[in-house]
Coordinates of C-alpha atoms and ligand atoms in Angstrom, one line a residue:
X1 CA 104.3 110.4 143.5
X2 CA 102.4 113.5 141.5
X3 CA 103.0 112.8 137.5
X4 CA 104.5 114.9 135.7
X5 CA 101.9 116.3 132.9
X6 CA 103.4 114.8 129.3
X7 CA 102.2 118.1 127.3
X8 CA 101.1 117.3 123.9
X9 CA 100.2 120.7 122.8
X10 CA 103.4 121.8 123.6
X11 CA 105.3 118.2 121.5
X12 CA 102.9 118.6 118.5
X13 CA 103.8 122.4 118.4
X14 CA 107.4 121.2 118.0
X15 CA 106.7 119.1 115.6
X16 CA 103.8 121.5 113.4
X17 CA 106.6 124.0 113.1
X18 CA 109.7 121.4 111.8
X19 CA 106.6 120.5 109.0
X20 CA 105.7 124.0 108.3
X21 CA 110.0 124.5 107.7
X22 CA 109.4 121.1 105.4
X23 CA 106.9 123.3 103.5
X24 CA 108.3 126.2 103.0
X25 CA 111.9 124.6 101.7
X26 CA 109.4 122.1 99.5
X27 CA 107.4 125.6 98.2
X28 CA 111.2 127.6 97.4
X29 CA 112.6 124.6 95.9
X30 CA 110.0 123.7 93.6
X31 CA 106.5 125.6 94.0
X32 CA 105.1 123.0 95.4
X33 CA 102.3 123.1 97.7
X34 CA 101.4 120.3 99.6
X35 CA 97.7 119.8 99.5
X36 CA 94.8 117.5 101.7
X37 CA 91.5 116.4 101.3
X38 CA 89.1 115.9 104.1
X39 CA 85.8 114.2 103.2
X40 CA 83.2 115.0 105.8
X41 CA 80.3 112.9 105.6
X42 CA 77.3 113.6 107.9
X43 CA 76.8 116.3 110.5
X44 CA 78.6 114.5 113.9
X45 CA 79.4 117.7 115.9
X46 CA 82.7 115.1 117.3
X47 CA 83.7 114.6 113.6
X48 CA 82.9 118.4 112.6
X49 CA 85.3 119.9 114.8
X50 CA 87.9 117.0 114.7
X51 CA 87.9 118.2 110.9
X52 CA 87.9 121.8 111.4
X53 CA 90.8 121.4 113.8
X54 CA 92.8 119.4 111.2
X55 CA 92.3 122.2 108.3
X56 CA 93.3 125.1 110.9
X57 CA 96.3 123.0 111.2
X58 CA 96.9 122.9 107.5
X59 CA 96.5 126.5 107.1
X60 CA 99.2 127.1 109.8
X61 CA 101.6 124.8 108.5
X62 CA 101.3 126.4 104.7
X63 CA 99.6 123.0 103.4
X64 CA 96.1 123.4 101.0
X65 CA 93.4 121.7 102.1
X66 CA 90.1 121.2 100.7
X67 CA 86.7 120.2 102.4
X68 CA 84.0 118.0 100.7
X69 CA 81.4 117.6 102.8
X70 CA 78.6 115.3 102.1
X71 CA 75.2 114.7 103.8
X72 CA 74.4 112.3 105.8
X73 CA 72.4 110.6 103.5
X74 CA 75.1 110.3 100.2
X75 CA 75.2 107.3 99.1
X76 CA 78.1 104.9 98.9
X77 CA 78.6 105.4 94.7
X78 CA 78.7 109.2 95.4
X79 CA 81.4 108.7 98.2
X80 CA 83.2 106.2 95.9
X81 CA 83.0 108.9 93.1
X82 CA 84.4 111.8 94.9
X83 CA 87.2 109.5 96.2
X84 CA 88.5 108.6 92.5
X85 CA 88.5 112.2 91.4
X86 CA 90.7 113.1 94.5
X87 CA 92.7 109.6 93.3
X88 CA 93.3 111.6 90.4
X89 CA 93.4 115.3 91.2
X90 CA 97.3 116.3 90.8
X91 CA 96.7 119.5 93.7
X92 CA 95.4 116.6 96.1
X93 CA 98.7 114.7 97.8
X94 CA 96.7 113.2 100.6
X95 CA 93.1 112.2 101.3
X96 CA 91.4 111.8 104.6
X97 CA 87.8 110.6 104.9
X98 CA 86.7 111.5 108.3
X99 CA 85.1 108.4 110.2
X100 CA 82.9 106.9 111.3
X101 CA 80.7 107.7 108.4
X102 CA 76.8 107.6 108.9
X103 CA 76.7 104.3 107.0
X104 CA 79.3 102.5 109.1
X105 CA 79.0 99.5 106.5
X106 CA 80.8 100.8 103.7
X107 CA 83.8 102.4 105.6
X108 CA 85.7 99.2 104.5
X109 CA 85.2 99.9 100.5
X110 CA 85.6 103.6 100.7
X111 CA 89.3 103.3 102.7
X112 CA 90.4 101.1 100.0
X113 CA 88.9 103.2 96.9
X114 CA 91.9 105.7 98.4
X115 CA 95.0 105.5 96.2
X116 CA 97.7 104.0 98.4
X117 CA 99.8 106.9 97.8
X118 CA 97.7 109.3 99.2
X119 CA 96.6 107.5 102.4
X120 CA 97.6 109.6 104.9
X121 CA 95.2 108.0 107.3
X122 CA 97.6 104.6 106.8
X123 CA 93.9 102.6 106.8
X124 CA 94.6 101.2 103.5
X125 CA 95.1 97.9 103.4
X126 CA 98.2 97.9 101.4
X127 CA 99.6 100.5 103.6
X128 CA 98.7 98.5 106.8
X129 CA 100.5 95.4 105.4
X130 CA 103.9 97.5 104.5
X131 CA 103.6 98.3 108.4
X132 CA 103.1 94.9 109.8
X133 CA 106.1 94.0 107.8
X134 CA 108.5 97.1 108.6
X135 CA 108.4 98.5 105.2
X136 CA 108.3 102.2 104.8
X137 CA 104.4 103.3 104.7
X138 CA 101.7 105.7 105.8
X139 CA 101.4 104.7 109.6
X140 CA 98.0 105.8 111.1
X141 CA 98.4 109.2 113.0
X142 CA 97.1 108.6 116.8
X143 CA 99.3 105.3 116.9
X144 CA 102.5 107.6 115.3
X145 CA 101.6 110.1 117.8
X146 CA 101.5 108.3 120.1
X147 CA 104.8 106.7 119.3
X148 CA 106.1 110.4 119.5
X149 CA 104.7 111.8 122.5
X150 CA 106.8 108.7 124.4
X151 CA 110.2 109.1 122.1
X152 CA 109.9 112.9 122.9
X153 CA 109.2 112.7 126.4
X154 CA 112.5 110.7 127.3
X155 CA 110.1 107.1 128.2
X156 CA 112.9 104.5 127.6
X157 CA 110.8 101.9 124.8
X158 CA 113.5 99.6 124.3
X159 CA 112.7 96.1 126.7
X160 CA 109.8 98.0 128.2
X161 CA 106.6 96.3 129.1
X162 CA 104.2 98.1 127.7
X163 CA 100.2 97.2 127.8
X164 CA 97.7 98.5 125.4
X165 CA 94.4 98.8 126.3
X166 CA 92.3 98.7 123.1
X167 CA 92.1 96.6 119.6
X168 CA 90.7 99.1 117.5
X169 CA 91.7 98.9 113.7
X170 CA 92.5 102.6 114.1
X171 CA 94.6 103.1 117.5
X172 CA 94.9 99.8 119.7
X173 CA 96.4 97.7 117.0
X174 CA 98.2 99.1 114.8
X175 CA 99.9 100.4 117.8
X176 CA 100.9 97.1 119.5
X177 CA 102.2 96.5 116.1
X178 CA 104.5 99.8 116.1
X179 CA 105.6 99.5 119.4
X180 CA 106.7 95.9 119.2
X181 CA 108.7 96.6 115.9
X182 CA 112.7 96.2 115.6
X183 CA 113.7 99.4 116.9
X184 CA 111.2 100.3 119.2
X185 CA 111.5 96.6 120.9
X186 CA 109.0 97.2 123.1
X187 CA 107.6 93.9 124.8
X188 CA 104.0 94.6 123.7
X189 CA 100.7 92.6 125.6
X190 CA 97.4 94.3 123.9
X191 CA 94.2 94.1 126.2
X192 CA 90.5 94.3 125.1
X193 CA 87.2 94.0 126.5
X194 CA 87.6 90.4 126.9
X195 CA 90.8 90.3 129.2
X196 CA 90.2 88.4 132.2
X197 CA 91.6 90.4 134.8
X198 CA 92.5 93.8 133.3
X199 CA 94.4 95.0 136.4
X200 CA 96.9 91.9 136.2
X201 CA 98.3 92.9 133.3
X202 CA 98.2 96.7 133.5
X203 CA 100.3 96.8 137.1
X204 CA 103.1 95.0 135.6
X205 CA 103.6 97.7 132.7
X206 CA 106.0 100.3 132.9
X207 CA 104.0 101.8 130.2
X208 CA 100.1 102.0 129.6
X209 CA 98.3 103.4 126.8
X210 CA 94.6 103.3 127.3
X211 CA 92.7 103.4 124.1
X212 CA 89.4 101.8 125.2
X213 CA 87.0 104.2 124.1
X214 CA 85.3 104.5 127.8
X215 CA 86.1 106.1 130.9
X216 CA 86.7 104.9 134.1
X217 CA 88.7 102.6 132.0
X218 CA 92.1 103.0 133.8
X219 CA 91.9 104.0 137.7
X220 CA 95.4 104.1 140.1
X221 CA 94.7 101.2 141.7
X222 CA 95.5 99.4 138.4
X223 CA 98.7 101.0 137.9
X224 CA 102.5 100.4 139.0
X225 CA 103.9 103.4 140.7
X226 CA 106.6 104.8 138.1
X227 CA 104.7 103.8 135.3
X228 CA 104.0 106.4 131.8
X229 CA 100.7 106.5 130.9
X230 CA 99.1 107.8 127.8
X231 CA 95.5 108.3 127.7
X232 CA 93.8 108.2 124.0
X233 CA 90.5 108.6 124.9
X234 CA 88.1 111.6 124.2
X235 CA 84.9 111.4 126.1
X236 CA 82.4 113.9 125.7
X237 CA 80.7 114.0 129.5
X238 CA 77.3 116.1 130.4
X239 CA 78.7 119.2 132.1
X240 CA 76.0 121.8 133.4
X241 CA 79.0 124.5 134.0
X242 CA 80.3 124.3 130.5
X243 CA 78.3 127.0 128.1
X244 CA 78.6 123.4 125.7
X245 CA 76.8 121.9 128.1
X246 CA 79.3 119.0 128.0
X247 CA 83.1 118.1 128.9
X248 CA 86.0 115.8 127.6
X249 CA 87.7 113.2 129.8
X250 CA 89.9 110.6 128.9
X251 CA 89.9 106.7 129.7
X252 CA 92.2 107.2 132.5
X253 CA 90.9 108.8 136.0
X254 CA 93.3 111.0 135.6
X255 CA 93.6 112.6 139.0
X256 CA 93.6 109.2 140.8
X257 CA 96.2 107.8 138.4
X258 CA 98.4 110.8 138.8
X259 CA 98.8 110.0 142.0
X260 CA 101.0 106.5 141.0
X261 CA 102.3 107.2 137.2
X262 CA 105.9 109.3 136.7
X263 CA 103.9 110.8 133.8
X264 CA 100.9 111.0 132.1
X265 CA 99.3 112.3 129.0
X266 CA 96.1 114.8 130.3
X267 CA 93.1 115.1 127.7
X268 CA 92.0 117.4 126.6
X269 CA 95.8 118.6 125.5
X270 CA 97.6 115.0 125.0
X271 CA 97.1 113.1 122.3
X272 CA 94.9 114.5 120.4
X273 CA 97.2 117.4 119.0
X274 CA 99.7 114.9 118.2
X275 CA 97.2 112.8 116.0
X276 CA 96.9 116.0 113.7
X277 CA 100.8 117.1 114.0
X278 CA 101.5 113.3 112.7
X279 CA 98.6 114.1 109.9
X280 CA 100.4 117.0 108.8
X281 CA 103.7 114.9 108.5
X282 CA 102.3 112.2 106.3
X283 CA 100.7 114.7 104.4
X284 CA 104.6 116.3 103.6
X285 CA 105.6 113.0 103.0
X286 CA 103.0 111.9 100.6
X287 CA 103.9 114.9 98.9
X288 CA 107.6 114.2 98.7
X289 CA 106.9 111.1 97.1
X290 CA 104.2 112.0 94.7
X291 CA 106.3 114.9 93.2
X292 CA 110.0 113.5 93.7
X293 CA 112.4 113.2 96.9
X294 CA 113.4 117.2 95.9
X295 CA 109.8 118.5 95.7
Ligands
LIG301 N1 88.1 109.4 113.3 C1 88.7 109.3 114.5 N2 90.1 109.3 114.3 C2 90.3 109.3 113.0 C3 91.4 109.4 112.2 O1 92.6 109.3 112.6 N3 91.2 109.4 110.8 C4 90.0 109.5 110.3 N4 89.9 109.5 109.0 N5 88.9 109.4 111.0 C5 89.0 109.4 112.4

Protein backbone atom coordinates (compact mmCIF):
# COMPACT_ATOMS: atom_id res chain seq x y z
CA UNK A 1 0.00 0.00 0.00
CA UNK A 2 1.46 3.79 -0.98
CA UNK A 3 -0.57 6.34 1.48
CA UNK A 4 -2.36 8.71 0.20
CA UNK A 5 -0.73 12.28 1.29
CA UNK A 6 -3.52 13.97 3.86
CA UNK A 7 -2.65 17.63 2.55
CA UNK A 8 -2.93 20.15 5.20
CA UNK A 9 -1.99 23.18 3.26
CA UNK A 10 -4.54 22.47 1.04
CA UNK A 11 -7.55 21.69 4.47
CA UNK A 12 -6.29 24.71 6.38
CA UNK A 13 -6.67 26.83 3.05
CA UNK A 14 -10.29 25.70 3.19
CA UNK A 15 -10.71 26.55 6.31
CA UNK A 16 -8.44 30.28 6.31
CA UNK A 17 -10.93 31.36 3.61
CA UNK A 18 -14.56 30.19 5.45
CA UNK A 19 -12.76 32.54 8.54
CA UNK A 20 -11.65 35.31 6.31
CA UNK A 21 -15.82 35.20 4.94
CA UNK A 22 -16.52 35.14 9.09
CA UNK A 23 -14.58 38.44 8.99
CA UNK A 24 -15.71 40.26 6.43
CA UNK A 25 -19.63 39.53 7.40
CA UNK A 26 -18.38 40.39 11.17
CA UNK A 27 -16.53 43.88 9.61
CA UNK A 28 -20.08 44.86 7.29
CA UNK A 29 -22.33 44.00 10.08
CA UNK A 30 -20.76 45.89 12.74
CA UNK A 31 -17.11 47.42 12.01
CA UNK A 32 -15.67 45.12 13.87
CA UNK A 33 -12.26 43.94 13.45
CA UNK A 34 -11.11 40.98 15.00
CA UNK A 35 -7.83 41.63 16.54
CA UNK A 36 -4.60 39.15 18.14
CA UNK A 37 -1.84 39.60 20.18
CA UNK A 38 1.28 37.64 19.88
CA UNK A 39 3.87 38.02 22.67
CA UNK A 40 7.23 37.00 21.53
CA UNK A 41 9.68 36.63 24.13
CA UNK A 42 13.35 35.82 23.30
CA UNK A 43 15.03 35.40 19.98
CA UNK A 44 14.32 31.30 19.10
CA UNK A 45 14.64 31.35 15.34
CA UNK A 46 11.69 28.10 15.71
CA UNK A 47 9.45 30.53 17.71
CA UNK A 48 10.34 33.67 15.40
CA UNK A 49 9.03 32.21 12.34
CA UNK A 50 6.19 30.09 13.98
CA UNK A 51 5.04 33.80 15.00
CA UNK A 52 5.66 35.51 11.76
CA UNK A 53 3.74 32.66 10.04
CA UNK A 54 0.75 33.17 12.38
CA UNK A 55 0.59 37.18 11.72
CA UNK A 56 0.86 36.60 7.75
CA UNK A 57 -2.11 34.49 8.47
CA UNK A 58 -3.92 37.22 10.23
CA UNK A 59 -3.28 39.65 7.59
CA UNK A 60 -4.71 37.36 4.94
CA UNK A 61 -7.69 36.52 6.81
CA UNK A 62 -8.51 40.49 7.44
CA UNK A 63 -7.79 39.92 11.40
CA UNK A 64 -5.35 42.80 13.29
CA UNK A 65 -2.71 41.58 14.97
CA UNK A 66 -0.16 43.14 16.99
CA UNK A 67 3.45 41.94 17.99
CA UNK A 68 5.17 42.57 21.42
CA UNK A 69 8.29 41.24 21.40
CA UNK A 70 10.36 41.12 24.48
CA UNK A 71 14.00 40.18 25.10
CA UNK A 72 15.14 37.30 26.28
CA UNK A 73 15.97 38.66 29.37
CA UNK A 74 12.33 40.54 30.51
CA UNK A 75 11.47 39.65 33.52
CA UNK A 76 8.38 37.80 34.67
CA UNK A 77 6.56 41.27 36.23
CA UNK A 78 7.24 42.89 32.76
CA UNK A 79 5.59 39.77 30.99
CA UNK A 80 2.81 39.82 33.58
CA UNK A 81 2.35 43.56 32.94
CA UNK A 82 1.99 43.59 29.22
CA UNK A 83 -0.37 40.62 29.67
CA UNK A 84 -2.99 42.71 31.88
CA UNK A 85 -2.90 45.65 29.53
CA UNK A 86 -3.83 43.27 26.58
CA UNK A 87 -6.52 41.74 29.36
CA UNK A 88 -7.84 45.10 29.06
CA UNK A 89 -7.20 46.55 25.63
CA UNK A 90 -10.80 46.60 23.95
CA UNK A 91 -8.84 46.25 19.95
CA UNK A 92 -7.21 42.93 21.55
CA UNK A 93 -9.92 39.81 21.22
CA UNK A 94 -7.25 37.18 21.65
CA UNK A 95 -3.84 36.82 23.08
CA UNK A 96 -1.13 34.34 22.27
CA UNK A 97 2.14 34.25 24.15
CA UNK A 98 4.47 32.31 22.06
CA UNK A 99 6.25 29.35 24.06
CA UNK A 100 8.41 28.06 25.40
CA UNK A 101 9.62 31.31 26.86
CA UNK A 102 13.39 31.68 27.79
CA UNK A 103 12.43 31.36 31.53
CA UNK A 104 10.52 28.05 31.10
CA UNK A 105 9.48 28.53 34.93
CA UNK A 106 7.08 31.06 34.77
CA UNK A 107 5.15 29.82 31.62
CA UNK A 108 2.55 28.51 34.20
CA UNK A 109 1.78 32.15 35.82
CA UNK A 110 1.93 34.01 32.61
CA UNK A 111 -0.87 31.45 30.75
CA UNK A 112 -3.14 32.16 33.59
CA UNK A 113 -2.55 36.06 33.87
CA UNK A 114 -4.50 35.70 30.29
CA UNK A 115 -8.14 36.69 30.61
CA UNK A 116 -10.14 33.47 29.87
CA UNK A 117 -11.93 35.14 27.25
CA UNK A 118 -9.14 35.89 25.20
CA UNK A 119 -7.29 32.57 25.34
CA UNK A 120 -7.09 31.51 22.05
CA UNK A 121 -4.20 29.22 22.85
CA UNK A 122 -7.04 27.21 25.20
CA UNK A 123 -3.85 26.81 27.94
CA UNK A 124 -5.79 28.48 30.49
CA UNK A 125 -6.76 26.54 33.10
CA UNK A 126 -10.32 27.45 33.15
CA UNK A 127 -10.50 26.90 29.56
CA UNK A 128 -8.84 23.42 29.81
CA UNK A 129 -11.37 22.37 32.47
CA UNK A 130 -14.56 23.54 30.29
CA UNK A 131 -12.92 21.02 27.74
CA UNK A 132 -12.32 18.02 29.94
CA UNK A 133 -15.99 18.48 30.82
CA UNK A 134 -17.55 19.08 27.21
CA UNK A 135 -18.44 22.64 27.75
CA UNK A 136 -18.01 25.07 25.08
CA UNK A 137 -14.32 26.60 25.33
CA UNK A 138 -11.06 27.71 23.56
CA UNK A 139 -9.61 24.16 22.59
CA UNK A 140 -5.79 24.35 21.97
CA UNK A 141 -5.18 24.71 18.15
CA UNK A 142 -2.65 21.65 17.10
CA UNK A 143 -5.14 19.21 19.00
CA UNK A 144 -8.33 21.06 17.02
CA UNK A 145 -6.30 20.73 13.98
CA UNK A 146 -5.71 17.90 14.30
CA UNK A 147 -9.18 16.92 15.08
CA UNK A 148 -9.95 18.62 11.55
CA UNK A 149 -7.41 17.28 9.33
CA UNK A 150 -9.10 13.60 10.28
CA UNK A 151 -13.00 14.94 10.13
CA UNK A 152 -11.98 16.49 6.67
CA UNK A 153 -10.18 13.79 5.32
CA UNK A 154 -13.19 11.25 5.52
CA UNK A 155 -11.02 8.96 8.65
CA UNK A 156 -14.24 7.39 10.25
CA UNK A 157 -13.51 8.52 14.39
CA UNK A 158 -16.45 6.98 15.77
CA UNK A 159 -15.34 3.25 17.64
CA UNK A 160 -11.88 3.85 16.20
CA UNK A 161 -8.84 2.81 17.99
CA UNK A 162 -6.87 5.52 17.99
CA UNK A 163 -3.16 5.75 19.85
CA UNK A 164 -1.54 8.92 20.73
CA UNK A 165 1.88 9.10 20.99
CA UNK A 166 2.70 11.99 23.28
CA UNK A 167 1.44 13.61 26.82
CA UNK A 168 2.30 17.02 26.31
CA UNK A 169 0.05 19.77 28.04
CA UNK A 170 -0.05 21.32 24.63
CA UNK A 171 -0.78 18.54 21.89
CA UNK A 172 -0.73 14.76 23.32
CA UNK A 173 -3.32 15.37 26.02
CA UNK A 174 -5.53 17.57 25.40
CA UNK A 175 -5.94 15.57 22.39
CA UNK A 176 -6.69 12.10 23.87
CA UNK A 177 -9.16 14.14 25.73
CA UNK A 178 -10.92 15.52 22.37
CA UNK A 179 -10.82 12.57 20.58
CA UNK A 180 -12.40 10.40 23.34
CA UNK A 181 -15.29 12.95 23.84
CA UNK A 182 -19.16 12.13 23.10
CA UNK A 183 -19.27 12.72 19.52
CA UNK A 184 -15.98 11.94 18.43
CA UNK A 185 -16.21 8.43 20.46
CA UNK A 186 -13.00 7.58 19.58
CA UNK A 187 -11.48 4.62 21.83
CA UNK A 188 -8.47 6.72 22.89
CA UNK A 189 -4.95 4.75 24.47
CA UNK A 190 -2.30 7.79 24.93
CA UNK A 191 1.44 6.60 24.90
CA UNK A 192 4.51 8.33 26.40
CA UNK A 193 8.12 7.76 26.85
CA UNK A 194 7.36 5.28 29.53
CA UNK A 195 5.16 2.69 27.47
CA UNK A 196 6.50 -0.57 27.66
CA UNK A 197 6.33 -1.79 24.32
CA UNK A 198 5.38 1.16 22.06
CA UNK A 199 4.91 -1.02 18.97
CA UNK A 200 2.08 -3.19 20.89
CA UNK A 201 -0.06 -0.61 21.07
CA UNK A 202 0.52 1.35 17.93
CA UNK A 203 -0.20 -1.84 15.40
CA UNK A 204 -3.51 -2.34 16.80
CA UNK A 205 -4.60 1.43 15.99
CA UNK A 206 -6.45 2.26 13.08
CA UNK A 207 -5.31 5.63 13.74
CA UNK A 208 -1.87 7.08 15.06
CA UNK A 209 -0.98 10.51 15.92
CA UNK A 210 2.62 10.82 16.76
CA UNK A 211 3.28 13.82 18.88
CA UNK A 212 6.58 12.74 20.57
CA UNK A 213 8.71 15.53 19.94
CA UNK A 214 11.56 13.14 18.32
CA UNK A 215 12.11 11.41 15.15
CA UNK A 216 12.49 8.06 14.38
CA UNK A 217 9.64 7.94 16.71
CA UNK A 218 7.10 6.06 14.45
CA UNK A 219 8.78 3.54 11.75
CA UNK A 220 6.36 0.99 9.39
CA UNK A 221 7.15 -1.76 11.12
CA UNK A 222 5.03 -0.34 14.06
CA UNK A 223 2.18 0.22 12.09
CA UNK A 224 -1.12 -1.81 10.91
CA UNK A 225 -1.50 -1.77 7.19
CA UNK A 226 -4.68 0.52 6.60
CA UNK A 227 -3.99 2.67 9.34
CA UNK A 228 -4.21 7.01 9.28
CA UNK A 229 -1.44 8.48 10.61
CA UNK A 230 -0.90 12.07 11.56
CA UNK A 231 2.52 13.21 12.23
CA UNK A 232 2.80 16.36 14.70
CA UNK A 233 6.26 16.67 14.86
CA UNK A 234 8.60 19.43 13.55
CA UNK A 235 12.27 18.49 13.64
CA UNK A 236 14.74 20.83 12.61
CA UNK A 237 17.64 18.24 11.04
CA UNK A 238 21.40 19.41 9.90
CA UNK A 239 21.04 19.62 6.13
CA UNK A 240 24.28 20.63 4.17
CA UNK A 241 22.05 21.07 0.75
CA UNK A 242 19.59 23.43 2.32
CA UNK A 243 21.01 27.22 1.96
CA UNK A 244 19.41 27.02 5.92
CA UNK A 245 21.71 24.67 6.51
CA UNK A 246 18.97 22.60 8.14
CA UNK A 247 15.65 20.49 7.27
CA UNK A 248 12.21 19.54 9.02
CA UNK A 249 11.08 15.99 9.51
CA UNK A 250 8.43 14.76 11.37
CA UNK A 251 8.24 11.96 14.17
CA UNK A 252 7.09 9.42 11.70
CA UNK A 253 9.70 7.92 9.05
CA UNK A 254 7.60 8.92 6.72
CA UNK A 255 8.71 7.12 3.63
CA UNK A 256 8.88 3.74 5.40
CA UNK A 257 5.48 4.28 6.98
CA UNK A 258 3.88 5.22 3.76
CA UNK A 259 4.58 2.15 2.64
CA UNK A 260 1.77 0.42 5.34
CA UNK A 261 -0.73 3.56 6.34
CA UNK A 262 -3.95 4.38 3.81
CA UNK A 263 -2.91 7.96 4.61
CA UNK A 264 -0.66 10.06 6.22
CA UNK A 265 -0.06 13.63 7.26
CA UNK A 266 3.64 14.76 5.47
CA UNK A 267 5.58 17.64 7.43
CA UNK A 268 6.54 20.00 6.50
CA UNK A 269 2.80 20.76 4.88
CA UNK A 270 0.47 18.71 7.55
CA UNK A 271 -0.25 19.85 10.65
CA UNK A 272 1.38 22.61 11.10
CA UNK A 273 -0.94 24.90 8.78
CA UNK A 274 -3.88 23.55 10.45
CA UNK A 275 -2.57 24.63 14.04
CA UNK A 276 -2.63 28.36 12.67
CA UNK A 277 -5.99 27.89 10.50
CA UNK A 278 -7.57 26.68 14.03
CA UNK A 279 -5.74 29.92 15.59
CA UNK A 280 -7.44 32.09 13.37
CA UNK A 281 -10.87 30.38 14.15
CA UNK A 282 -10.69 30.92 17.90
CA UNK A 283 -9.52 34.19 17.29
CA UNK A 284 -13.26 34.84 15.27
CA UNK A 285 -14.73 33.24 17.94
CA UNK A 286 -13.29 35.15 20.84
CA UNK A 287 -14.33 37.91 19.02
CA UNK A 288 -17.96 36.93 18.64
CA UNK A 289 -18.27 36.50 22.12
CA UNK A 290 -16.42 39.57 23.37
CA UNK A 291 -18.58 41.91 21.13
CA UNK A 292 -22.02 39.96 21.00
CA UNK A 293 -23.17 36.74 18.87
CA UNK A 294 -24.02 39.60 15.89
CA UNK A 295 -20.55 41.27 15.95
N1 LIG B 1 4.62 26.78 20.84
C1 LIG B 1 4.42 25.65 20.10
N2 LIG B 1 3.09 25.52 19.81
C2 LIG B 1 2.47 26.57 20.38
C3 LIG B 1 1.11 26.97 20.42
O1 LIG B 1 0.19 26.33 19.89
N3 LIG B 1 0.86 28.12 21.10
C4 LIG B 1 1.83 28.83 21.72
N4 LIG B 1 1.49 29.94 22.38
N5 LIG B 1 3.11 28.48 21.70
C5 LIG B 1 3.42 27.35 21.03
Amino acid sequence: MVARILDGKSIAADLRAEVAAAVAEMKAASGAVPGLAVVLVGDDPASRSYVTGKEKACAAAGIYSREIALPATATRAEILAIVRALNADDAIDGILVQLPLPDSSIERDVIEAIDPAKDVDGFHPTNVGRMVLGLPSFVPCTPAGVVEILRRSGTPLAGATVVVIGRSQIVGRPLSILLSQKGVDATVTLCHTRTKDLAHFTREADVVVVAAGRPHTLTGDMVKPGAVVIDVGVNRVPDASKASGYRLVGDADFADVAEKAAAITPVPGGVGPMTIAMLLRNVVEAARRRRGAGA
